[in-house]
Short mmCIF file of C-alpha atoms in Angstrom, two decimals:
data_model
loop_
_atom_site.label_atom_id
_atom_site.label_comp_id
_atom_site.label_asym_id
_atom_site.label_seq_id
_atom_site.Cartn_x
_atom_site.Cartn_y
_atom_site.Cartn_z
CA MET A 1 20.50 7.08 15.28
CA ASP A 2 20.91 3.96 13.61
CA SER A 3 21.89 4.87 9.94
CA ASP A 4 21.59 1.61 7.62
CA ALA A 5 18.27 1.42 8.81
CA ASP A 6 16.68 4.84 8.21
CA PHE A 7 18.87 5.01 4.63
CA LEU A 8 16.77 1.82 4.00
CA LEU A 9 13.37 3.55 5.57
CA LEU A 10 13.83 6.28 2.96
CA HIS A 11 14.91 5.24 -0.08
CA LEU A 12 12.47 2.58 0.03
CA SER A 13 9.21 4.81 1.07
CA ASP A 14 10.83 7.69 -1.31
CA SER A 15 8.09 8.45 -3.78
CA ALA A 16 10.16 8.46 -6.50
CA LEU A 17 11.48 4.40 -6.28
CA PRO A 18 10.75 2.87 -9.14
CA THR A 19 7.87 0.73 -8.22
CA GLY A 20 4.96 1.43 -10.26
CA ALA A 21 2.89 2.51 -7.89
CA PHE A 22 1.72 6.47 -10.28
CA ALA A 23 -0.55 4.26 -12.43
CA HIS A 24 -2.89 3.06 -9.63
CA SER A 25 -5.53 5.69 -7.81
CA PHE A 26 -7.34 2.11 -6.21
CA GLY A 27 -10.16 3.41 -7.02
CA PHE A 28 -10.27 8.13 -5.97
CA GLU A 29 -10.77 7.36 -9.94
CA THR A 30 -13.97 5.95 -10.28
CA TYR A 31 -14.57 8.60 -7.12
CA MET A 32 -14.12 11.50 -9.90
CA ASP A 33 -15.59 10.23 -12.52
CA ALA A 34 -18.68 10.32 -10.63
CA GLU A 35 -18.39 14.05 -9.78
CA ARG A 36 -17.49 12.99 -6.24
CA ILE A 37 -14.47 13.81 -5.61
CA THR A 38 -12.87 17.82 -6.95
CA ARG A 39 -11.50 18.58 -4.62
CA ALA A 40 -8.27 18.44 -2.31
CA GLU A 41 -11.16 17.92 0.66
CA HIS A 42 -13.07 15.02 -0.96
CA PHE A 43 -10.18 13.20 -2.31
CA GLN A 44 -8.84 13.35 2.01
CA ASP A 45 -11.78 12.23 3.33
CA TRP A 46 -11.36 9.08 0.20
CA LEU A 47 -7.77 8.05 1.65
CA LYS A 48 -8.76 8.97 5.44
CA VAL A 49 -11.11 5.92 4.35
CA LEU A 50 -8.74 3.61 2.48
CA LEU A 51 -6.43 4.54 4.92
CA LYS A 52 -8.53 3.25 8.55
CA VAL A 53 -10.41 0.07 6.84
CA GLN A 54 -7.91 -0.45 4.09
CA LEU A 55 -4.20 -0.22 4.25
CA THR A 56 -5.03 -0.47 8.08
CA SER A 57 -6.67 -3.98 7.96
CA ALA A 58 -4.61 -5.60 4.95
CA ASP A 59 -1.25 -3.56 4.36
CA ALA A 60 -0.42 -2.92 8.35
CA LEU A 61 -1.94 -5.99 9.94
CA ALA A 62 -0.10 -8.41 7.50
CA MET A 63 3.44 -6.92 8.28
CA ARG A 64 2.49 -7.15 12.43
CA LEU A 65 1.38 -11.04 11.60
CA LEU A 66 4.92 -10.99 9.38
CA TYR A 67 6.39 -10.40 11.81
CA ALA A 68 5.41 -12.38 14.86
CA GLU A 69 6.20 -14.83 12.86
CA PRO A 70 8.67 -14.35 10.11
CA THR A 71 8.66 -17.64 8.47
CA LEU A 72 8.78 -18.51 5.01
CA GLN A 73 5.42 -20.22 6.31
CA GLU A 74 3.48 -17.97 7.54
CA LEU A 75 5.46 -15.35 3.90
CA LYS A 76 3.20 -18.10 1.30
CA ARG A 77 -0.07 -17.87 3.27
CA LEU A 78 -0.59 -13.93 3.97
CA ASP A 79 0.61 -13.10 0.36
CA ALA A 80 -2.26 -16.01 -0.63
CA ARG A 81 -4.87 -14.09 2.33
CA LEU A 82 -4.29 -10.90 0.97
CA HIS A 83 -4.60 -11.63 -2.34
CA ALA A 84 -7.72 -13.53 -2.19
CA GLY A 85 -8.38 -11.22 0.32
CA THR A 86 -8.39 -7.93 -2.31
CA PRO A 87 -12.28 -8.33 -3.96
CA ALA A 88 -10.75 -5.64 -7.00
CA ARG A 89 -9.52 -7.33 -10.07
CA GLU A 90 -6.98 -4.53 -10.84
CA VAL A 91 -6.25 -4.23 -7.26
CA ARG A 92 -4.60 -7.29 -6.81
CA GLU A 93 -3.24 -6.83 -10.62
CA ALA A 94 -1.46 -3.51 -8.78
CA ASN A 95 -0.20 -5.28 -5.47
CA THR A 96 0.60 -8.15 -7.66
CA ARG A 97 3.30 -5.69 -9.69
CA MET A 98 3.88 -3.45 -7.01
CA GLY A 99 5.01 -5.92 -5.07
CA THR A 100 6.55 -7.89 -7.81
CA ARG A 101 9.13 -3.54 -8.44
CA MET A 102 9.37 -3.70 -4.41
CA ALA A 103 10.76 -7.35 -4.12
CA GLU A 104 13.48 -6.59 -7.08
CA ILE A 105 14.68 -3.40 -5.48
CA VAL A 106 14.96 -5.28 -2.50
CA ALA A 107 16.97 -8.35 -3.61
CA GLU A 108 18.73 -6.23 -5.65
CA THR A 109 20.28 -4.05 -3.79
CA TYR A 110 20.09 -5.01 -0.12
CA GLY A 111 20.85 -8.39 -1.12
CA THR A 112 17.98 -9.33 1.59
CA PRO A 113 17.92 -13.63 0.84
CA MET A 114 14.37 -13.95 2.05
CA VAL A 115 13.20 -11.16 -0.21
CA ALA A 116 15.65 -12.28 -2.89
CA GLN A 117 13.03 -16.24 -2.23
CA TYR A 118 10.18 -14.43 -2.30
CA LEU A 119 10.58 -12.47 -5.46
CA GLY A 120 12.42 -16.36 -6.63
CA LEU A 121 8.67 -17.58 -5.21
CA ILE A 122 6.47 -14.48 -7.59
CA ASN A 123 8.67 -15.38 -10.40
CA GLN A 124 7.13 -18.83 -10.52
CA ARG A 125 3.83 -17.76 -9.76
CA GLU A 126 3.79 -19.62 -6.35
CA LEU A 127 3.29 -16.61 -5.09
CA SER A 128 1.26 -13.59 -6.07
CA GLY A 129 3.35 -10.38 -4.83
CA HIS A 130 2.50 -7.74 -2.18
CA PRO A 131 4.01 -4.48 -1.45
CA ALA A 132 3.70 -4.27 2.11
CA LEU A 133 4.70 -8.33 2.55
CA ALA A 134 8.06 -7.48 -0.03
CA PHE A 135 8.32 -3.86 2.66
CA ALA A 136 7.80 -5.83 6.15
CA LEU A 137 11.01 -8.79 5.48
CA ALA A 138 13.57 -5.83 4.50
CA THR A 139 12.81 -3.92 7.32
CA HIS A 140 12.45 -6.86 9.52
CA SER A 141 15.61 -7.81 8.04
CA ILE A 142 17.66 -4.86 9.31
CA GLY A 143 15.98 -5.17 13.67
CA ILE A 144 14.20 -2.20 12.59
CA ASP A 145 11.16 -2.32 14.65
CA VAL A 146 6.90 -3.30 13.72
CA ASP A 147 5.55 0.08 13.80
CA ARG A 148 7.52 1.76 12.37
CA ALA A 149 8.25 -0.07 9.32
CA ILE A 150 4.12 0.48 9.29
CA HIS A 151 4.33 3.83 9.27
CA ALA A 152 6.84 4.47 7.44
CA HIS A 153 4.89 2.80 4.56
CA LEU A 154 1.39 3.44 5.27
CA THR A 155 2.98 7.38 4.93
CA ALA A 156 4.44 6.21 1.78
CA THR A 157 1.40 5.24 -0.34
CA VAL A 158 -0.13 8.42 1.49
CA SER A 159 2.33 10.03 -0.57
CA SER A 160 2.12 7.26 -3.58
CA LEU A 161 -1.77 8.42 -3.93
CA THR A 162 -1.74 12.07 -3.16
CA GLN A 163 0.60 12.25 -6.47
CA ASN A 164 -1.59 10.34 -8.36
CA ALA A 165 -4.22 13.24 -7.42
CA VAL A 166 -3.01 15.74 -7.99
CA ARG A 167 -1.78 15.11 -10.43
CA GLY A 168 -5.27 12.71 -11.56
CA ILE A 169 -8.07 15.28 -9.84
CA PRO A 170 -6.41 17.92 -10.51
CA LEU A 171 -4.89 19.36 -7.25
CA GLY A 172 -2.73 22.54 -6.82
CA GLN A 173 1.05 21.43 -5.87
CA MET A 174 0.81 22.96 -2.46
CA ALA A 175 -3.12 21.58 -2.16
CA GLY A 176 -1.54 17.90 -1.92
CA GLN A 177 1.21 19.20 0.92
CA ARG A 178 -1.95 19.98 2.76
CA VAL A 179 -3.29 16.80 1.96
CA MET A 180 -0.15 14.98 4.01
CA PHE A 181 -0.14 17.10 6.73
CA ALA A 182 -3.29 17.54 8.02
CA MET A 183 -2.72 12.56 7.34
CA ARG A 184 0.01 12.40 9.46
CA GLU A 185 -2.53 11.46 12.63
CA PRO A 186 -4.84 9.30 10.63
CA ILE A 187 -1.10 7.78 9.50
CA ALA A 188 -0.48 7.89 13.75
CA ALA A 189 -3.87 6.08 14.39
CA ALA A 190 -4.06 3.07 11.72
CA VAL A 191 -0.23 1.81 13.18
CA THR A 192 -2.09 2.38 16.67
CA ARG A 193 -5.00 1.08 15.51
CA SER A 194 -3.53 -2.06 13.68
CA ALA A 195 -1.73 -3.96 16.55
CA ILE A 196 -5.01 -4.39 18.77
CA LEU A 197 -6.90 -5.77 15.05
CA GLU A 198 -6.60 -9.60 15.40
CA GLU A 199 -6.04 -12.84 11.68
CA ILE A 200 -9.99 -12.46 11.40
CA ASP A 201 -9.89 -8.69 11.03
CA LEU A 202 -7.55 -9.50 8.14
CA CYS A 203 -8.69 -8.26 4.65
CA SER A 204 -11.75 -6.83 6.21
CA GLY A 205 -12.26 -3.82 3.56
CA ASP A 206 -14.78 -1.27 3.00
CA PRO A 207 -17.66 -2.20 0.39
CA GLY A 208 -18.05 1.22 -0.97
CA ILE A 209 -14.41 1.40 -1.32
CA ASP A 210 -14.13 -1.89 -3.09
CA ILE A 211 -17.12 -1.79 -4.52
CA SER A 212 -15.29 1.32 -6.70
CA GLN A 213 -12.62 -0.55 -7.10
CA MET A 214 -14.03 -2.77 -9.08
CA ILE A 215 -16.64 -0.75 -11.20
CA HIS A 216 -13.64 1.79 -12.08
CA ALA A 217 -12.14 -1.77 -14.11
CA THR A 218 -15.46 -0.49 -17.05
CA GLN A 219 -14.22 2.88 -16.98
CA ARG A 220 -14.66 4.16 -20.21
CA ALA A 221 -12.58 6.64 -19.99
CA ARG A 222 -9.00 7.23 -17.47
CA LEU A 223 -5.94 7.40 -16.27
CA PHE A 224 -4.57 5.81 -14.06
CA MET A 225 -4.41 1.35 -14.14
CA SER A 226 -6.03 0.50 -11.11
#
C-alpha cells in the first residue's frame, strides 16, 4: 500500500475538510419543503438518482476525461463544460465555492503545480472552479488510479450530503449511517458506469433534479445555500 496515496485520499475525503460542502443540499431541500423527503428512505432514493445521473455524468466522467488527458488545455475545457452544463445557478455557485476551497487546500498542503495554476485561473476569474477537477488533479499527481480516485470523491460527496440530511430533514445519526452503508453498491456501480460513458454524456442530467435545484433559489425558508 502507498501510504502517501492513502493519506491524500483520506485527507481530501474527510467530511471535516473545510470546502463548504456542509452548506449545500444540491436540491434535496426543495423536496423537503414539498414534504417529498421526510425520512431516510426518501432521502436515500433521491441520493441514488443524484449519484446515478448527475454525479456520474458530471463529476465522475469529468475526472476520467481529465485523467485521460491531464493538460492545462483539457482542464480549461472541462471546467467550462461543467459550468455551462449545470443548469441551476445556485449549484454552479456551489461548485465554484467548493472547487476554489479544494484547490486552495491542495495547493497549500501538497503544492501540486497544476492545482496552483488552476487556483490562479479561478482567482483571476478565467475559470469557474469545480471540486471534482481539483480532486482529480491532486490524485493524478500522486499516481492514484482513476477508479480509486472517483470512488473516493463520490463517497466523500455522498457522505457530505448524508450529513446535511441528518441535520436538515432531520435524520437520526444511525439512520444516516444506514444510508451510507446502503450507498456502497450504488457508488461502486457509478464508478463502473462512468467508464462506459462518452464525451457526449458529460453533464447529462435528470430534469426533475435540475428543476428542483432551480426552484430552491426562490424557496422562502431554507437551511442550505443550494
